[in-house]
GROMACS .gro file of C-alpha atoms in nm:
model
  221
    1UNK     CA    1   0.000   0.000   0.000
    2UNK     CA    2   0.146   0.334  -0.109
    3UNK     CA    3   0.110   0.620   0.133
    4UNK     CA    4  -0.021   0.918  -0.068
    5UNK     CA    5  -0.069   1.143   0.235
    6UNK     CA    6   0.120   1.472   0.203
    7UNK     CA    7   0.411   1.479   0.448
    8UNK     CA    8   0.593   1.789   0.568
    9UNK     CA    9   0.954   1.852   0.472
   10UNK     CA   10   1.056   1.814   0.836
   11UNK     CA   11   0.904   1.465   0.841
   12UNK     CA   12   1.055   1.368   0.504
   13UNK     CA   13   1.416   1.462   0.579
   14UNK     CA   14   1.505   1.174   0.817
   15UNK     CA   15   1.379   0.918   0.564
   16UNK     CA   16   1.566   1.085   0.277
   17UNK     CA   17   1.890   1.092   0.480
   18UNK     CA   18   1.846   0.727   0.582
   19UNK     CA   19   1.786   0.625   0.219
   20UNK     CA   20   2.100   0.807   0.105
   21UNK     CA   21   2.305   0.647   0.383
   22UNK     CA   22   2.174   0.301   0.296
   23UNK     CA   23   2.260   0.354  -0.070
   24UNK     CA   24   2.610   0.480   0.014
   25UNK     CA   25   2.672   0.175   0.235
   26UNK     CA   26   2.550  -0.062  -0.036
   27UNK     CA   27   2.759   0.098  -0.310
   28UNK     CA   28   3.072   0.087  -0.093
   29UNK     CA   29   3.057  -0.288  -0.156
   30UNK     CA   30   2.921  -0.270  -0.512
   31UNK     CA   31   3.149  -0.001  -0.656
   32UNK     CA   32   3.087   0.244  -0.938
   33UNK     CA   33   2.860   0.143  -1.223
   34UNK     CA   34   2.670   0.265  -1.528
   35UNK     CA   35   2.320   0.410  -1.491
   36UNK     CA   36   2.063   0.316  -1.753
   37UNK     CA   37   1.748   0.529  -1.772
   38UNK     CA   38   1.435   0.459  -1.977
   39UNK     CA   39   1.060   0.421  -1.986
   40UNK     CA   40   0.870   0.188  -1.752
   41UNK     CA   41   0.594   0.157  -2.012
   42UNK     CA   42   0.769  -0.030  -2.292
   43UNK     CA   43   0.646  -0.386  -2.353
   44UNK     CA   44   0.883  -0.681  -2.362
   45UNK     CA   45   0.795  -0.734  -2.728
   46UNK     CA   46   0.914  -0.383  -2.828
   47UNK     CA   47   1.247  -0.344  -3.013
   48UNK     CA   48   1.358  -0.090  -2.750
   49UNK     CA   49   1.332  -0.366  -2.487
   50UNK     CA   50   1.567  -0.594  -2.681
   51UNK     CA   51   1.807  -0.302  -2.723
   52UNK     CA   52   1.801  -0.223  -2.351
   53UNK     CA   53   1.863  -0.588  -2.269
   54UNK     CA   54   2.161  -0.598  -2.505
   55UNK     CA   55   2.305  -0.282  -2.351
   56UNK     CA   56   2.268  -0.424  -2.000
   57UNK     CA   57   2.443  -0.743  -2.109
   58UNK     CA   58   2.732  -0.555  -2.270
   59UNK     CA   59   2.785  -0.336  -1.963
   60UNK     CA   60   2.796  -0.646  -1.744
   61UNK     CA   61   3.052  -0.801  -1.978
   62UNK     CA   62   3.274  -0.498  -1.915
   63UNK     CA   63   3.272  -0.596  -1.549
   64UNK     CA   64   3.060  -0.300  -1.440
   65UNK     CA   65   2.735  -0.302  -1.242
   66UNK     CA   66   2.422  -0.189  -1.425
   67UNK     CA   67   2.223   0.062  -1.219
   68UNK     CA   68   1.859   0.094  -1.327
   69UNK     CA   69   1.532   0.202  -1.174
   70UNK     CA   70   1.421  -0.149  -1.082
   71UNK     CA   71   1.080  -0.114  -1.244
   72UNK     CA   72   0.930  -0.268  -1.558
   73UNK     CA   73   0.989  -0.167  -1.921
   74UNK     CA   74   1.334  -0.049  -2.019
   75UNK     CA   75   1.451  -0.050  -1.659
   76UNK     CA   76   1.374  -0.422  -1.652
   77UNK     CA   77   1.543  -0.472  -1.989
   78UNK     CA   78   1.872  -0.327  -1.865
   79UNK     CA   79   1.856  -0.515  -1.536
   80UNK     CA   80   1.766  -0.836  -1.718
   81UNK     CA   81   2.054  -0.808  -1.964
   82UNK     CA   82   2.304  -0.770  -1.682
   83UNK     CA   83   2.142  -1.036  -1.464
   84UNK     CA   84   2.126  -1.301  -1.737
   85UNK     CA   85   2.489  -1.227  -1.831
   86UNK     CA   86   2.592  -1.308  -1.473
   87UNK     CA   87   2.672  -0.947  -1.388
   88UNK     CA   88   2.578  -0.717  -1.103
   89UNK     CA   89   2.229  -0.580  -1.161
   90UNK     CA   90   2.127  -0.299  -0.926
   91UNK     CA   91   1.764  -0.189  -0.892
   92UNK     CA   92   1.688   0.147  -0.731
   93UNK     CA   93   1.323   0.071  -0.665
   94UNK     CA   94   1.081   0.349  -0.577
   95UNK     CA   95   0.730   0.321  -0.438
   96UNK     CA   96   0.482   0.485  -0.674
   97UNK     CA   97   0.101   0.480  -0.662
   98UNK     CA   98   0.057   0.367  -1.023
   99UNK     CA   99   0.376   0.173  -1.096
  100UNK     CA  100   0.438  -0.065  -0.811
  101UNK     CA  101   0.592  -0.369  -0.982
  102UNK     CA  102   0.963  -0.417  -0.936
  103UNK     CA  103   1.136  -0.643  -1.185
  104UNK     CA  104   1.285  -0.976  -1.075
  105UNK     CA  105   1.624  -0.929  -1.249
  106UNK     CA  106   1.814  -0.768  -0.961
  107UNK     CA  107   2.115  -0.897  -0.774
  108UNK     CA  108   2.095  -0.596  -0.541
  109UNK     CA  109   1.770  -0.418  -0.459
  110UNK     CA  110   1.755  -0.081  -0.287
  111UNK     CA  111   1.422   0.073  -0.195
  112UNK     CA  112   1.329   0.440  -0.189
  113UNK     CA  113   1.031   0.645  -0.084
  114UNK     CA  114   1.163   0.970  -0.235
  115UNK     CA  115   1.303   1.071  -0.572
  116UNK     CA  116   1.557   1.303  -0.403
  117UNK     CA  117   1.750   1.020  -0.242
  118UNK     CA  118   1.700   0.782  -0.535
  119UNK     CA  119   1.845   1.027  -0.787
  120UNK     CA  120   2.138   1.100  -0.557
  121UNK     CA  121   2.213   0.726  -0.559
  122UNK     CA  122   2.227   0.727  -0.940
  123UNK     CA  123   2.452   1.031  -0.964
  124UNK     CA  124   2.685   0.940  -0.677
  125UNK     CA  125   2.773   0.605  -0.827
  126UNK     CA  126   2.781   0.637  -1.208
  127UNK     CA  127   3.078   0.648  -1.443
  128UNK     CA  128   2.846   0.693  -1.741
  129UNK     CA  129   2.478   0.742  -1.822
  130UNK     CA  130   2.286   0.556  -2.092
  131UNK     CA  131   1.953   0.721  -2.172
  132UNK     CA  132   1.702   0.502  -2.355
  133UNK     CA  133   1.371   0.643  -2.481
  134UNK     CA  134   1.141   0.749  -2.202
  135UNK     CA  135   0.892   0.998  -2.065
  136UNK     CA  136   0.904   1.274  -1.804
  137UNK     CA  137   1.102   1.068  -1.551
  138UNK     CA  138   1.368   0.985  -1.808
  139UNK     CA  139   1.384   1.347  -1.922
  140UNK     CA  140   1.427   1.455  -1.560
  141UNK     CA  141   1.718   1.214  -1.515
  142UNK     CA  142   1.874   1.315  -1.848
  143UNK     CA  143   1.867   1.688  -1.776
  144UNK     CA  144   1.983   1.647  -1.418
  145UNK     CA  145   2.285   1.451  -1.541
  146UNK     CA  146   2.364   1.725  -1.794
  147UNK     CA  147   2.319   2.000  -1.534
  148UNK     CA  148   2.540   1.835  -1.272
  149UNK     CA  149   2.821   1.785  -1.523
  150UNK     CA  150   2.778   2.129  -1.683
  151UNK     CA  151   2.799   2.300  -1.342
  152UNK     CA  152   3.098   2.087  -1.233
  153UNK     CA  153   2.899   1.936  -0.948
  154UNK     CA  154   2.984   1.594  -1.091
  155UNK     CA  155   3.295   1.485  -1.283
  156UNK     CA  156   3.271   1.466  -1.663
  157UNK     CA  157   3.101   1.145  -1.775
  158UNK     CA  158   2.949   1.030  -2.103
  159UNK     CA  159   2.576   1.091  -2.142
  160UNK     CA  160   2.469   0.855  -2.420
  161UNK     CA  161   2.124   0.907  -2.571
  162UNK     CA  162   2.017   0.589  -2.746
  163UNK     CA  163   1.765   0.614  -3.031
  164UNK     CA  164   1.844   0.880  -3.289
  165UNK     CA  165   1.491   0.894  -3.430
  166UNK     CA  166   1.339   0.924  -3.084
  167UNK     CA  167   1.576   1.193  -2.952
  168UNK     CA  168   1.659   1.392  -3.267
  169UNK     CA  169   1.368   1.636  -3.230
  170UNK     CA  170   1.467   1.722  -2.873
  171UNK     CA  171   1.827   1.786  -2.975
  172UNK     CA  172   1.712   2.001  -3.266
  173UNK     CA  173   1.490   2.205  -3.034
  174UNK     CA  174   1.771   2.257  -2.780
  175UNK     CA  175   2.000   2.372  -3.062
  176UNK     CA  176   1.738   2.597  -3.228
  177UNK     CA  177   1.601   2.754  -2.911
  178UNK     CA  178   1.813   2.705  -2.600
  179UNK     CA  179   2.152   2.736  -2.772
  180UNK     CA  180   2.035   3.002  -3.018
  181UNK     CA  181   1.921   3.222  -2.728
  182UNK     CA  182   2.258   3.169  -2.551
  183UNK     CA  183   2.094   2.989  -2.258
  184UNK     CA  184   2.366   2.725  -2.278
  185UNK     CA  185   2.724   2.748  -2.396
  186UNK     CA  186   2.841   2.654  -2.747
  187UNK     CA  187   3.005   2.334  -2.623
  188UNK     CA  188   2.732   2.214  -2.384
  189UNK     CA  189   2.569   1.997  -2.649
  190UNK     CA  190   2.904   1.823  -2.694
  191UNK     CA  191   2.838   1.661  -2.356
  192UNK     CA  192   2.573   1.447  -2.527
  193UNK     CA  193   2.625   1.157  -2.765
  194UNK     CA  194   2.333   1.043  -2.980
  195UNK     CA  195   2.371   0.692  -3.120
  196UNK     CA  196   2.196   0.372  -3.223
  197UNK     CA  197   2.516   0.167  -3.216
  198UNK     CA  198   2.581  -0.055  -2.914
  199UNK     CA  199   2.951  -0.065  -3.005
  200UNK     CA  200   2.964   0.314  -2.968
  201UNK     CA  201   2.809   0.280  -2.622
  202UNK     CA  202   3.063   0.018  -2.516
  203UNK     CA  203   3.353   0.230  -2.646
  204UNK     CA  204   3.238   0.541  -2.460
  205UNK     CA  205   3.199   0.347  -2.136
  206UNK     CA  206   3.544   0.195  -2.178
  207UNK     CA  207   3.686   0.544  -2.225
  208UNK     CA  208   3.506   0.659  -1.911
  209UNK     CA  209   3.667   0.378  -1.712
  210UNK     CA  210   4.011   0.490  -1.831
  211UNK     CA  211   3.943   0.858  -1.756
  212UNK     CA  212   3.807   0.794  -1.406
  213UNK     CA  213   4.019   0.510  -1.261
  214UNK     CA  214   3.953   0.450  -0.894
  215UNK     CA  215   3.684   0.718  -0.877
  216UNK     CA  216   3.511   0.718  -0.541
  217UNK     CA  217   3.137   0.777  -0.492
  218UNK     CA  218   3.053   1.131  -0.385
  219UNK     CA  219   2.745   1.345  -0.350
  220UNK     CA  220   2.702   1.619  -0.610
  221UNK     CA  221   2.857   1.928  -0.464
   0.00000   0.00000   0.00000
């Protein structure tokens, strides 16, 4: 049963802190990984699901944990790919009123009540970000990753947007409106890679490993 009662900030803070501490303790043993974001609403029969599963498998074969949202859809696909490849498959599960099913392909399951602490867990522990097609939640994660890296609150890391047809319109809009009005710098879009090629994804992650050897988890700041 999901508690939908509105809770004051003062009441939320102890739970948020506890969730962040639990995640930090878990990742001390797990190590740094690769976050994979994407829609919870994609069916297993969809080509995006097969792509997400392949990406999860390839990340696991690099010896890195896959960090996904723990839910269905493309989160499940990434977790499943890593899990079935014998890799570490991390699910950052959140309790939501309308999307309560966690996927079964997790070697490590963390549970969150709040997005604040859940997103911190993603960004504290990721060497790279793979962004599959998704809705508002995926867009939120994508733009937070860009913002943290742009503002030097997190170290540089590849942000890989998978699905050129899906994402091309968004990139065009950012270039035509946000960049054209000087709301971002001329090189900010260079932080993003748009690709359909799994080999490109693997190469970028391998480069990230070389650039950030021995990187320790840290809160954005």
